[in-house]
PDB file of C-alpha atoms in Angstrom:
ATOM      1  CA  UNK A 256      14.258 -55.534  27.531  1.00 80.00           C
ATOM      2  CA  UNK A 257      11.021 -57.433  26.831  1.00 85.00           C
ATOM      3  CA  UNK A 258      12.298 -60.631  28.466  1.00 85.00           C
ATOM      4  CA  UNK A 259      13.349 -58.659  31.539  1.00 86.00           C
ATOM      5  CA  UNK A 260       9.933 -57.006  31.811  1.00 88.00           C
ATOM      6  CA  UNK A 261      11.185 -53.495  31.058  1.00 89.00           C
ATOM      7  CA  UNK A 262       9.349 -53.146  27.751  1.00 94.00           C
ATOM      8  CA  UNK A 263       6.030 -54.269  26.281  1.00 94.00           C
ATOM      9  CA  UNK A 264       5.489 -54.626  22.527  1.00 96.00           C
ATOM     10  CA  UNK A 265       2.083 -54.738  20.847  1.00 94.00           C
ATOM     11  CA  UNK A 266       0.382 -53.923  17.555  1.00 94.00           C
ATOM     12  CA  UNK A 267      -1.552 -50.682  17.838  1.00 95.00           C
ATOM     13  CA  UNK A 268      -2.764 -47.615  15.976  1.00 96.00           C
ATOM     14  CA  UNK A 269       0.219 -45.511  14.913  1.00 94.00           C
ATOM     15  CA  UNK A 270       0.196 -41.861  15.957  1.00 93.00           C
ATOM     16  CA  UNK A 271       1.961 -39.689  18.533  1.00 92.00           C
ATOM     17  CA  UNK A 272       1.120 -39.252  22.221  1.00 92.00           C
ATOM     18  CA  UNK A 273      -0.213 -42.740  22.954  1.00 93.00           C
ATOM     19  CA  UNK A 274       0.429 -42.366  26.696  1.00 91.00           C
ATOM     20  CA  UNK A 275       0.651 -38.605  27.224  1.00 91.00           C
ATOM     21  CA  UNK A 276      -2.252 -37.160  25.222  1.00 92.00           C
ATOM     22  CA  UNK A 277      -6.025 -37.613  25.534  1.00 94.00           C
ATOM     23  CA  UNK A 278      -7.141 -40.289  23.076  1.00 94.00           C
ATOM     24  CA  UNK A 279      -9.172 -37.755  21.084  1.00 94.00           C
ATOM     25  CA  UNK A 280      -5.962 -35.789  20.392  1.00 93.00           C
ATOM     26  CA  UNK A 281      -4.103 -38.977  19.558  1.00 94.00           C
ATOM     27  CA  UNK A 282      -6.589 -39.570  16.724  1.00 94.00           C
ATOM     28  CA  UNK A 283      -6.097 -36.032  15.429  1.00 92.00           C
ATOM     29  CA  UNK A 284      -2.392 -36.741  14.957  1.00 90.00           C
ATOM     30  CA  UNK A 285      -2.888 -39.865  12.817  1.00 92.00           C
ATOM     31  CA  UNK A 286      -0.977 -38.849   9.685  1.00 84.00           C
ATOM     32  CA  UNK A 287       0.437 -41.920   7.930  1.00 83.00           C
ATOM     33  CA  UNK A 288      -1.673 -42.092   5.945  1.00 85.00           C
ATOM     34  CA  UNK A 289      -3.484 -38.773   6.206  1.00 84.00           C
ATOM     35  CA  UNK A 290      -7.202 -39.454   6.660  1.00 89.00           C
ATOM     36  CA  UNK A 291      -9.397 -36.556   5.455  1.00 85.00           C
ATOM     37  CA  UNK A 292     -11.986 -35.675   8.061  1.00 85.00           C
ATOM     38  CA  UNK A 293      -9.780 -36.879  10.920  1.00 89.00           C
ATOM     39  CA  UNK A 294      -6.142 -35.804  10.584  1.00 86.00           C
ATOM     40  CA  UNK A 295      -5.348 -32.404  12.134  1.00 82.00           C
ATOM     41  CA  UNK A 296      -9.006 -31.466  12.707  1.00 85.00           C
ATOM     42  CA  UNK A 297     -10.335 -31.552  16.264  1.00 83.00           C
ATOM     43  CA  UNK A 298     -13.975 -30.858  15.343  1.00 88.00           C
ATOM     44  CA  UNK A 299     -13.769 -33.427  12.555  1.00 90.00           C
ATOM     45  CA  UNK A 300     -12.541 -36.102  14.976  1.00 92.00           C
ATOM     46  CA  UNK A 301     -15.531 -35.501  17.247  1.00 91.00           C
ATOM     47  CA  UNK A 302     -17.935 -35.705  14.287  1.00 91.00           C
ATOM     48  CA  UNK A 303     -16.197 -38.855  13.032  1.00 91.00           C
ATOM     49  CA  UNK A 304     -16.558 -40.526  16.442  1.00 91.00           C
ATOM     50  CA  UNK A 305     -20.248 -39.645  16.735  1.00 91.00           C
ATOM     51  CA  UNK A 306     -20.914 -40.948  13.218  1.00 88.00           C
ATOM     52  CA  UNK A 307     -19.227 -44.177  14.305  1.00 86.00           C
ATOM     53  CA  UNK A 308     -21.415 -44.470  17.407  1.00 87.00           C
ATOM     54  CA  UNK A 309     -18.620 -43.537  19.821  1.00 87.00           C
ATOM     55  CA  UNK A 310     -19.041 -40.836  22.481  1.00 87.00           C
ATOM     56  CA  UNK A 311     -16.142 -38.327  22.189  1.00 90.00           C
ATOM     57  CA  UNK A 312     -16.303 -37.465  25.890  1.00 88.00           C
ATOM     58  CA  UNK A 313     -14.926 -40.866  26.843  1.00 83.00           C
ATOM     59  CA  UNK A 314     -11.791 -40.152  24.799  1.00 90.00           C
ATOM     60  CA  UNK A 315     -11.044 -36.832  26.497  1.00 91.00           C
ATOM     61  CA  UNK A 316     -10.452 -38.261  29.956  1.00 89.00           C
ATOM     62  CA  UNK A 317      -8.161 -41.144  28.999  1.00 92.00           C
ATOM     63  CA  UNK A 318      -5.095 -41.635  26.857  1.00 94.00           C
ATOM     64  CA  UNK A 319      -5.156 -44.023  23.910  1.00 95.00           C
ATOM     65  CA  UNK A 320      -3.070 -46.482  25.916  1.00 93.00           C
ATOM     66  CA  UNK A 321      -5.719 -46.506  28.668  1.00 92.00           C
ATOM     67  CA  UNK A 322      -8.665 -47.311  26.376  1.00 92.00           C
ATOM     68  CA  UNK A 323     -10.131 -50.843  26.530  1.00 91.00           C
ATOM     69  CA  UNK A 324      -9.056 -53.066  23.645  1.00 92.00           C
ATOM     70  CA  UNK A 325     -12.635 -53.349  22.333  1.00 91.00           C
ATOM     71  CA  UNK A 326     -12.965 -49.555  22.116  1.00 91.00           C
ATOM     72  CA  UNK A 327      -9.702 -49.381  20.189  1.00 93.00           C
ATOM     73  CA  UNK A 328     -10.905 -52.041  17.750  1.00 94.00           C
ATOM     74  CA  UNK A 329     -14.151 -50.142  17.081  1.00 93.00           C
ATOM     75  CA  UNK A 330     -12.292 -46.900  16.455  1.00 94.00           C
ATOM     76  CA  UNK A 331      -9.655 -48.478  14.196  1.00 95.00           C
ATOM     77  CA  UNK A 332     -12.370 -50.263  12.182  1.00 95.00           C
ATOM     78  CA  UNK A 333     -14.147 -46.923  11.744  1.00 93.00           C
ATOM     79  CA  UNK A 334     -10.871 -45.302  10.636  1.00 94.00           C
ATOM     80  CA  UNK A 335     -10.359 -48.024   8.033  1.00 95.00           C
ATOM     81  CA  UNK A 336     -13.896 -47.473   6.685  1.00 93.00           C
ATOM     82  CA  UNK A 337     -13.246 -43.731   6.540  1.00 92.00           C
ATOM     83  CA  UNK A 338      -9.981 -44.285   4.673  1.00 92.00           C
ATOM     84  CA  UNK A 339     -11.705 -46.573   2.151  1.00 93.00           C
ATOM     85  CA  UNK A 340     -14.428 -43.965   1.590  1.00 91.00           C
ATOM     86  CA  UNK A 341     -11.747 -41.501   0.531  1.00 88.00           C
ATOM     87  CA  UNK A 342     -10.162 -43.964  -1.873  1.00 90.00           C
ATOM     88  CA  UNK A 343      -7.016 -44.874   0.028  1.00 88.00           C
ATOM     89  CA  UNK A 344      -5.294 -48.035  -1.183  1.00 87.00           C
ATOM     90  CA  UNK A 345      -5.037 -51.123   1.098  1.00 90.00           C
ATOM     91  CA  UNK A 346      -1.243 -50.809   1.354  1.00 87.00           C
ATOM     92  CA  UNK A 347      -1.660 -47.201   2.535  1.00 86.00           C
ATOM     93  CA  UNK A 348      -4.324 -48.169   5.070  1.00 92.00           C
ATOM     94  CA  UNK A 349      -2.146 -50.971   6.440  1.00 93.00           C
ATOM     95  CA  UNK A 350       0.299 -48.310   7.683  1.00 91.00           C
ATOM     96  CA  UNK A 351      -2.247 -47.272  10.310  1.00 94.00           C
ATOM     97  CA  UNK A 352      -1.166 -50.239  12.430  1.00 95.00           C
ATOM     98  CA  UNK A 353       2.345 -50.906  13.676  1.00 95.00           C
ATOM     99  CA  UNK A 354       4.355 -52.056  16.653  1.00 95.00           C
ATOM    100  CA  UNK A 355       4.233 -49.850  19.746  1.00 95.00           C
ATOM    101  CA  UNK A 356       6.809 -50.037  22.521  1.00 96.00           C
ATOM    102  CA  UNK A 357       5.894 -49.212  26.116  1.00 95.00           C
ATOM    103  CA  UNK A 358       8.645 -48.520  28.653  1.00 95.00           C
ATOM    104  CA  UNK A 359       7.307 -50.191  31.787  1.00 93.00           C
ATOM    105  CA  UNK A 360       7.514 -48.114  34.963  1.00 91.00           C
ATOM    106  CA  UNK A 361       8.310 -44.827  33.226  1.00 93.00           C
ATOM    107  CA  UNK A 362       6.432 -41.566  33.735  1.00 91.00           C
ATOM    108  CA  UNK A 363       3.446 -40.855  31.519  1.00 90.00           C
ATOM    109  CA  UNK A 364       5.224 -38.422  29.204  1.00 91.00           C
ATOM    110  CA  UNK A 365       7.887 -40.972  28.238  1.00 95.00           C
ATOM    111  CA  UNK A 366       6.144 -44.350  28.620  1.00 94.00           C
ATOM    112  CA  UNK A 367       5.863 -44.602  24.844  1.00 95.00           C
ATOM    113  CA  UNK A 368       9.334 -45.290  23.423  1.00 95.00           C
ATOM    114  CA  UNK A 369       8.550 -43.074  20.433  1.00 94.00           C
ATOM    115  CA  UNK A 370       7.885 -40.130  22.753  1.00 94.00           C
ATOM    116  CA  UNK A 371      11.051 -40.825  24.735  1.00 97.00           C
ATOM    117  CA  UNK A 372      13.080 -40.953  21.511  1.00 96.00           C
ATOM    118  CA  UNK A 373      11.459 -37.708  20.348  1.00 94.00           C
ATOM    119  CA  UNK A 374      12.400 -36.024  23.627  1.00 96.00           C
ATOM    120  CA  UNK A 375      16.025 -37.152  23.286  1.00 97.00           C
ATOM    121  CA  UNK A 376      16.066 -35.993  19.661  1.00 94.00           C
ATOM    122  CA  UNK A 377      14.696 -32.552  20.606  1.00 95.00           C
ATOM    123  CA  UNK A 378      17.425 -32.102  23.214  1.00 96.00           C
ATOM    124  CA  UNK A 379      20.163 -32.996  20.727  1.00 94.00           C
ATOM    125  CA  UNK A 380      18.761 -30.714  18.008  1.00 91.00           C
ATOM    126  CA  UNK A 381      18.664 -27.842  20.502  1.00 92.00           C
ATOM    127  CA  UNK A 382      22.313 -28.430  21.380  1.00 92.00           C
ATOM    128  CA  UNK A 383      21.568 -30.063  24.756  1.00 96.00           C
ATOM    129  CA  UNK A 384      23.483 -33.283  24.115  1.00 96.00           C
ATOM    130  CA  UNK A 385      24.576 -33.797  27.724  1.00 97.00           C
ATOM    131  CA  UNK A 386      20.977 -33.454  28.879  1.00 97.00           C
ATOM    132  CA  UNK A 387      19.931 -36.163  26.410  1.00 97.00           C
ATOM    133  CA  UNK A 388      22.697 -38.463  27.666  1.00 98.00           C
ATOM    134  CA  UNK A 389      21.618 -37.926  31.289  1.00 97.00           C
ATOM    135  CA  UNK A 390      18.041 -38.856  30.387  1.00 96.00           C
ATOM    136  CA  UNK A 391      19.168 -41.934  28.484  1.00 95.00           C
ATOM    137  CA  UNK A 392      21.194 -43.019  31.533  1.00 96.00           C
ATOM    138  CA  UNK A 393      18.065 -42.911  33.700  1.00 94.00           C
ATOM    139  CA  UNK A 394      18.129 -39.507  35.368  1.00 96.00           C
ATOM    140  CA  UNK A 395      14.626 -38.147  35.964  1.00 95.00           C
ATOM    141  CA  UNK A 396      13.139 -35.438  38.232  1.00 95.00           C
ATOM    142  CA  UNK A 397      14.665 -32.040  37.433  1.00 97.00           C
ATOM    143  CA  UNK A 398      16.479 -33.517  34.417  1.00 97.00           C
ATOM    144  CA  UNK A 399      13.206 -34.661  32.853  1.00 97.00           C
ATOM    145  CA  UNK A 400      11.513 -31.318  33.590  1.00 96.00           C
ATOM    146  CA  UNK A 401      14.376 -29.425  31.947  1.00 97.00           C
ATOM    147  CA  UNK A 402      14.281 -31.738  28.923  1.00 97.00           C
ATOM    148  CA  UNK A 403      10.550 -31.116  28.527  1.00 96.00           C
ATOM    149  CA  UNK A 404      11.176 -27.349  28.516  1.00 97.00           C
ATOM    150  CA  UNK A 405      13.841 -27.806  25.845  1.00 96.00           C
ATOM    151  CA  UNK A 406      11.374 -29.911  23.826  1.00 95.00           C
ATOM    152  CA  UNK A 407       8.760 -27.133  24.050  1.00 95.00           C
ATOM    153  CA  UNK A 408      11.266 -24.654  22.629  1.00 95.00           C
ATOM    154  CA  UNK A 409      12.081 -27.128  19.863  1.00 95.00           C
ATOM    155  CA  UNK A 410       8.382 -27.558  18.993  1.00 93.00           C
ATOM    156  CA  UNK A 411       7.931 -23.781  18.820  1.00 95.00           C
ATOM    157  CA  UNK A 412      10.910 -23.532  16.472  1.00 94.00           C
ATOM    158  CA  UNK A 413       9.522 -26.345  14.337  1.00 94.00           C
ATOM    159  CA  UNK A 414       6.058 -24.750  14.227  1.00 94.00           C
ATOM    160  CA  UNK A 415       7.511 -21.403  13.128  1.00 95.00           C
ATOM    161  CA  UNK A 416       9.644 -23.096  10.474  1.00 96.00           C
ATOM    162  CA  UNK A 417       6.654 -24.975   9.058  1.00 94.00           C
ATOM    163  CA  UNK A 418       4.674 -21.741   8.978  1.00 94.00           C
ATOM    164  CA  UNK A 419       7.472 -20.007   7.067  1.00 95.00           C
ATOM    165  CA  UNK A 420       7.784 -22.784   4.481  1.00 95.00           C
ATOM    166  CA  UNK A 421       4.044 -23.428   4.047  1.00 90.00           C
ATOM    167  CA  UNK A 422       3.072 -19.761   4.036  1.00 88.00           C
ATOM    168  CA  UNK A 423       5.811 -17.288   3.171  1.00 84.00           C
ATOM    169  CA  UNK A 424       7.999 -19.453   0.937  1.00 90.00           C
ATOM    170  CA  UNK A 425       5.674 -22.101  -0.462  1.00 91.00           C
ATOM    171  CA  UNK A 426       6.752 -25.144  -2.440  1.00 94.00           C
ATOM    172  CA  UNK A 427       8.127 -24.859  -5.963  1.00 95.00           C
ATOM    173  CA  UNK A 428       7.494 -27.678  -8.416  1.00 96.00           C
ATOM    174  CA  UNK A 429       9.739 -28.979 -11.146  1.00 95.00           C
ATOM    175  CA  UNK A 430       8.471 -32.162 -12.745  1.00 94.00           C
ATOM    176  CA  UNK A 431       8.418 -35.002 -10.234  1.00 95.00           C
ATOM    177  CA  UNK A 432      10.225 -32.931  -7.600  1.00 97.00           C
ATOM    178  CA  UNK A 433       8.891 -30.233  -5.282  1.00 97.00           C
ATOM    179  CA  UNK A 434      11.331 -28.146  -3.256  1.00 97.00           C
ATOM    180  CA  UNK A 435      11.768 -25.144  -1.003  1.00 97.00           C
ATOM    181  CA  UNK A 436      14.840 -23.049  -0.238  1.00 97.00           C
ATOM    182  CA  UNK A 437      14.569 -21.609   3.266  1.00 96.00           C
ATOM    183  CA  UNK A 438      17.989 -19.947   3.236  1.00 95.00           C
ATOM    184  CA  UNK A 439      18.689 -18.751   6.798  1.00 95.00           C
ATOM    185  CA  UNK A 440      14.991 -18.749   7.783  1.00 96.00           C
ATOM    186  CA  UNK A 441      14.948 -22.404   8.888  1.00 95.00           C
ATOM    187  CA  UNK A 442      17.793 -23.833  11.017  1.00 94.00           C
ATOM    188  CA  UNK A 443      19.750 -26.469   9.120  1.00 94.00           C
ATOM    189  CA  UNK A 444      19.402 -28.721  12.200  1.00 92.00           C
ATOM    190  CA  UNK A 445      15.660 -29.129  11.588  1.00 94.00           C
ATOM    191  CA  UNK A 446      15.258 -28.763   7.813  1.00 96.00           C
ATOM    192  CA  UNK A 447      15.119 -32.571   7.558  1.00 96.00           C
ATOM    193  CA  UNK A 448      12.284 -32.744  10.087  1.00 94.00           C
ATOM    194  CA  UNK A 449      10.383 -29.979   8.272  1.00 95.00           C
ATOM    195  CA  UNK A 450      10.823 -31.822   4.966  1.00 96.00           C
ATOM    196  CA  UNK A 451       9.584 -35.096   6.478  1.00 94.00           C
ATOM    197  CA  UNK A 452       6.484 -33.443   7.960  1.00 91.00           C
ATOM    198  CA  UNK A 453       5.627 -31.746   4.671  1.00 93.00           C
ATOM    199  CA  UNK A 454       6.081 -35.020   2.797  1.00 91.00           C
ATOM    200  CA  UNK A 455       3.645 -36.707   5.196  1.00 84.00           C
ATOM    201  CA  UNK A 456       1.123 -33.996   4.266  1.00 83.00           C
ATOM    202  CA  UNK A 457       1.646 -33.860   0.507  1.00 85.00           C
ATOM    203  CA  UNK A 458       3.110 -37.268  -0.339  1.00 78.00           C
ATOM    204  CA  UNK A 459       0.042 -38.355  -2.293  1.00 77.00           C
ATOM    205  CA  UNK A 460       0.709 -35.596  -4.849  1.00 88.00           C
ATOM    206  CA  UNK A 461       4.500 -35.175  -4.679  1.00 92.00           C
ATOM    207  CA  UNK A 462       6.900 -38.011  -5.628  1.00 94.00           C
ATOM    208  CA  UNK A 463      10.014 -36.353  -4.161  1.00 97.00           C
ATOM    209  CA  UNK A 464      10.396 -33.364  -1.836  1.00 97.00           C
ATOM    210  CA  UNK A 465      13.625 -31.420  -1.270  1.00 98.00           C
ATOM    211  CA  UNK A 466      14.256 -28.983   1.574  1.00 98.00           C
ATOM    212  CA  UNK A 467      17.219 -26.588   1.394  1.00 98.00           C
ATOM    213  CA  UNK A 468      18.626 -24.453   4.221  1.00 97.00           C
ATOM    214  CA  UNK A 469      21.839 -22.488   4.689  1.00 97.00           C
ATOM    215  CA  UNK A 470      24.585 -23.758   6.977  1.00 94.00           C
ATOM    216  CA  UNK A 471      27.587 -21.587   7.919  1.00 88.00           C
ATOM    217  CA  UNK A 472      29.071 -21.543   4.417  1.00 91.00           C
ATOM    218  CA  UNK A 473      27.248 -24.323   2.550  1.00 97.00           C
ATOM    219  CA  UNK A 474      23.679 -25.450   1.876  1.00 98.00           C
ATOM    220  CA  UNK A 475      22.106 -28.488   3.498  1.00 98.00           C
ATOM    221  CA  UNK A 476      19.642 -30.522   1.416  1.00 98.00           C
ATOM    222  CA  UNK A 477      17.141 -32.997   2.855  1.00 98.00           C
ATOM    223  CA  UNK A 478      15.321 -35.228   0.383  1.00 98.00           C
ATOM    224  CA  UNK A 479      12.274 -37.429   1.027  1.00 97.00           C
ATOM    225  CA  UNK A 480      10.401 -39.974  -1.108  1.00 95.00           C
ATOM    226  CA  UNK A 481       6.620 -40.254  -1.126  1.00 92.00           C
ATOM    227  CA  UNK A 482       5.385 -43.241   0.939  1.00 85.00           C
ATOM    228  CA  UNK A 483       3.387 -44.423  -2.086  1.00 83.00           C
ATOM    229  CA  UNK A 484       6.651 -45.041  -3.992  1.00 87.00           C
ATOM    230  CA  UNK A 485       8.239 -47.042  -1.188  1.00 83.00           C
ATOM    231  CA  UNK A 486       9.530 -50.417  -2.326  1.00 80.00           C
ATOM    232  CA  UNK A 487      10.053 -49.331  -5.935  1.00 82.00           C
ATOM    233  CA  UNK A 488      13.301 -49.076  -7.871  1.00 84.00           C
ATOM    234  CA  UNK A 489      13.899 -45.397  -7.087  1.00 90.00           C
ATOM    235  CA  UNK A 490      16.740 -45.100  -4.549  1.00 94.00           C
ATOM    236  CA  UNK A 491      17.131 -41.565  -3.228  1.00 96.00           C
ATOM    237  CA  UNK A 492      20.467 -42.234  -1.538  1.00 96.00           C
ATOM    238  CA  UNK A 493      22.172 -43.083  -4.825  1.00 95.00           C
ATOM    239  CA  UNK A 494      20.529 -40.236  -6.738  1.00 97.00           C
ATOM    240  CA  UNK A 495      21.306 -37.618  -4.095  1.00 98.00           C
ATOM    241  CA  UNK A 496      24.909 -38.799  -3.829  1.00 97.00           C
ATOM    242  CA  UNK A 497      25.490 -38.453  -7.580  1.00 97.00           C
ATOM    243  CA  UNK A 498      23.712 -35.089  -7.793  1.00 97.00           C
ATOM    244  CA  UNK A 499      25.687 -33.646  -4.879  1.00 98.00           C
ATOM    245  CA  UNK A 500      29.064 -34.884  -6.147  1.00 98.00           C
ATOM    246  CA  UNK A 501      28.371 -33.398  -9.581  1.00 97.00           C
ATOM    247  CA  UNK A 502      28.092 -29.896  -8.079  1.00 97.00           C
ATOM    248  CA  UNK A 503      31.053 -30.229  -5.714  1.00 97.00           C
ATOM    249  CA  UNK A 504      29.228 -31.457  -2.634  1.00 97.00           C
ATOM    250  CA  UNK A 505      28.637 -34.777  -0.932  1.00 97.00           C
ATOM    251  CA  UNK A 506      25.631 -36.776   0.212  1.00 96.00           C
ATOM    252  CA  UNK A 507      23.819 -40.085   0.370  1.00 95.00           C
ATOM    253  CA  UNK A 508      21.281 -41.960   2.434  1.00 96.00           C
ATOM    254  CA  UNK A 509      18.583 -44.585   2.187  1.00 95.00           C
ATOM    255  CA  UNK A 510      16.041 -45.404  -0.505  1.00 94.00           C
ATOM    256  CA  UNK A 511      13.326 -43.188   0.999  1.00 94.00           C
ATOM    257  CA  UNK A 512      15.352 -40.496   2.788  1.00 96.00           C
ATOM    258  CA  UNK A 513      18.652 -38.859   1.912  1.00 97.00           C
ATOM    259  CA  UNK A 514      20.655 -35.728   2.509  1.00 97.00           C
ATOM    260  CA  UNK A 515      23.490 -33.691   1.068  1.00 98.00           C
ATOM    261  CA  UNK A 516      25.734 -30.720   1.708  1.00 98.00           C
ATOM    262  CA  UNK A 517      26.428 -28.609  -1.379  1.00 98.00           C
ATOM    263  CA  UNK A 518      28.250 -25.320  -2.104  1.00 97.00           C
ATOM    264  CA  UNK A 519      26.206 -22.147  -2.063  1.00 96.00           C
ATOM    265  CA  UNK A 520      25.257 -21.131  -5.569  1.00 95.00           C
ATOM    266  CA  UNK A 521      25.021 -24.749  -6.761  1.00 97.00           C
ATOM    267  CA  UNK A 522      21.386 -25.258  -5.698  1.00 97.00           C
ATOM    268  CA  UNK A 523      19.953 -24.823  -9.194  1.00 96.00           C
ATOM    269  CA  UNK A 524      22.336 -27.370 -10.702  1.00 97.00           C
ATOM    270  CA  UNK A 525      21.693 -29.804  -7.856  1.00 98.00           C
ATOM    271  CA  UNK A 526      17.908 -29.605  -8.285  1.00 98.00           C
ATOM    272  CA  UNK A 527      18.197 -29.919 -12.071  1.00 97.00           C
ATOM    273  CA  UNK A 528      20.287 -33.098 -11.818  1.00 97.00           C
ATOM    274  CA  UNK A 529      18.041 -34.516  -9.114  1.00 97.00           C
ATOM    275  CA  UNK A 530      14.901 -33.941 -11.187  1.00 97.00           C
ATOM    276  CA  UNK A 531      16.461 -35.567 -14.251  1.00 96.00           C
ATOM    277  CA  UNK A 532      17.566 -38.708 -12.380  1.00 96.00           C
ATOM    278  CA  UNK A 533      14.314 -39.042 -10.412  1.00 96.00           C
ATOM    279  CA  UNK A 534      12.239 -38.820 -13.586  1.00 94.00           C
ATOM    280  CA  UNK A 535      14.507 -41.271 -15.432  1.00 93.00           C
ATOM    281  CA  UNK A 536      14.109 -43.744 -12.579  1.00 91.00           C
ATOM    282  CA  UNK A 537      10.323 -43.310 -12.472  1.00 90.00           C
ATOM    283  CA  UNK A 538      10.035 -43.656 -16.264  1.00 86.00           C
ATOM    284  CA  UNK A 539      12.098 -46.860 -16.251  1.00 78.00           C
ATOM    285  CA  UNK A 540       9.834 -48.251 -13.528  1.00 61.00           C
ATOM    286  CA  UNK A 541       6.729 -47.516 -15.613  1.00 45.00           C
ATOM    287  CA  UNK A 542       8.279 -49.193 -18.681  1.00 42.00           C
ATOM    288  CA  UNK A 543       9.051 -52.317 -16.644  1.00 32.00           C
TER     289      UNK A 543
END
């Protein structure tokens, strides 16, 4: 795609809405790592920019993609200083920068490949698989407008689910593992997304986070590892697989993200086994 001129790849600040949102909003959504005084705080972003000698007004009229390279460099340098002030480690700060992929010739809302992928994902999670396929095949116009409406409904559902977990349910803690059981309150199709978002918020304090939600007759578990433990010996896929099988379910995944389907009523046993194996793995790592 790059060789054919259909895609451009560059190193840039990692967030969401690089092409579709005003740059000032793009900064507010920087979340890996979370930067206190910037992440999820509109007023804080404006104050941060002024402290850094940058006029916020200039970032309201243009997207991050449209900003001159020198302006981006100044802002990223200021973000790094802010992160250091709050004691973030260099390996955490390095995650601010990553490869961005621009789909040349696409409309503003889907020029960033991450945004296009998110739109396709939203359609699939809302049961609109054929719509996602049509988009992927290049249909635009009414198809794109319909997909954007589906994505809005998906975001509303996600927002409500996060509100339920963060407010009504809350997180329970057992040793190195935090978890929530949403039952039927959060759709099983998005419990993994909810778990990932919460881990991005609380990963500095929580080694492992588990989200549970009811399916038709089983329970779906989504498990995420804190970014600060990435690259260590703890492998969630193996641990989740063993824990699920022990209670009559099945599961697996990668080192940092895994999932399982377990029988209803086995949640307590699943969590207990998971906690034991996570803590054994972490203790062995410390001893090494």
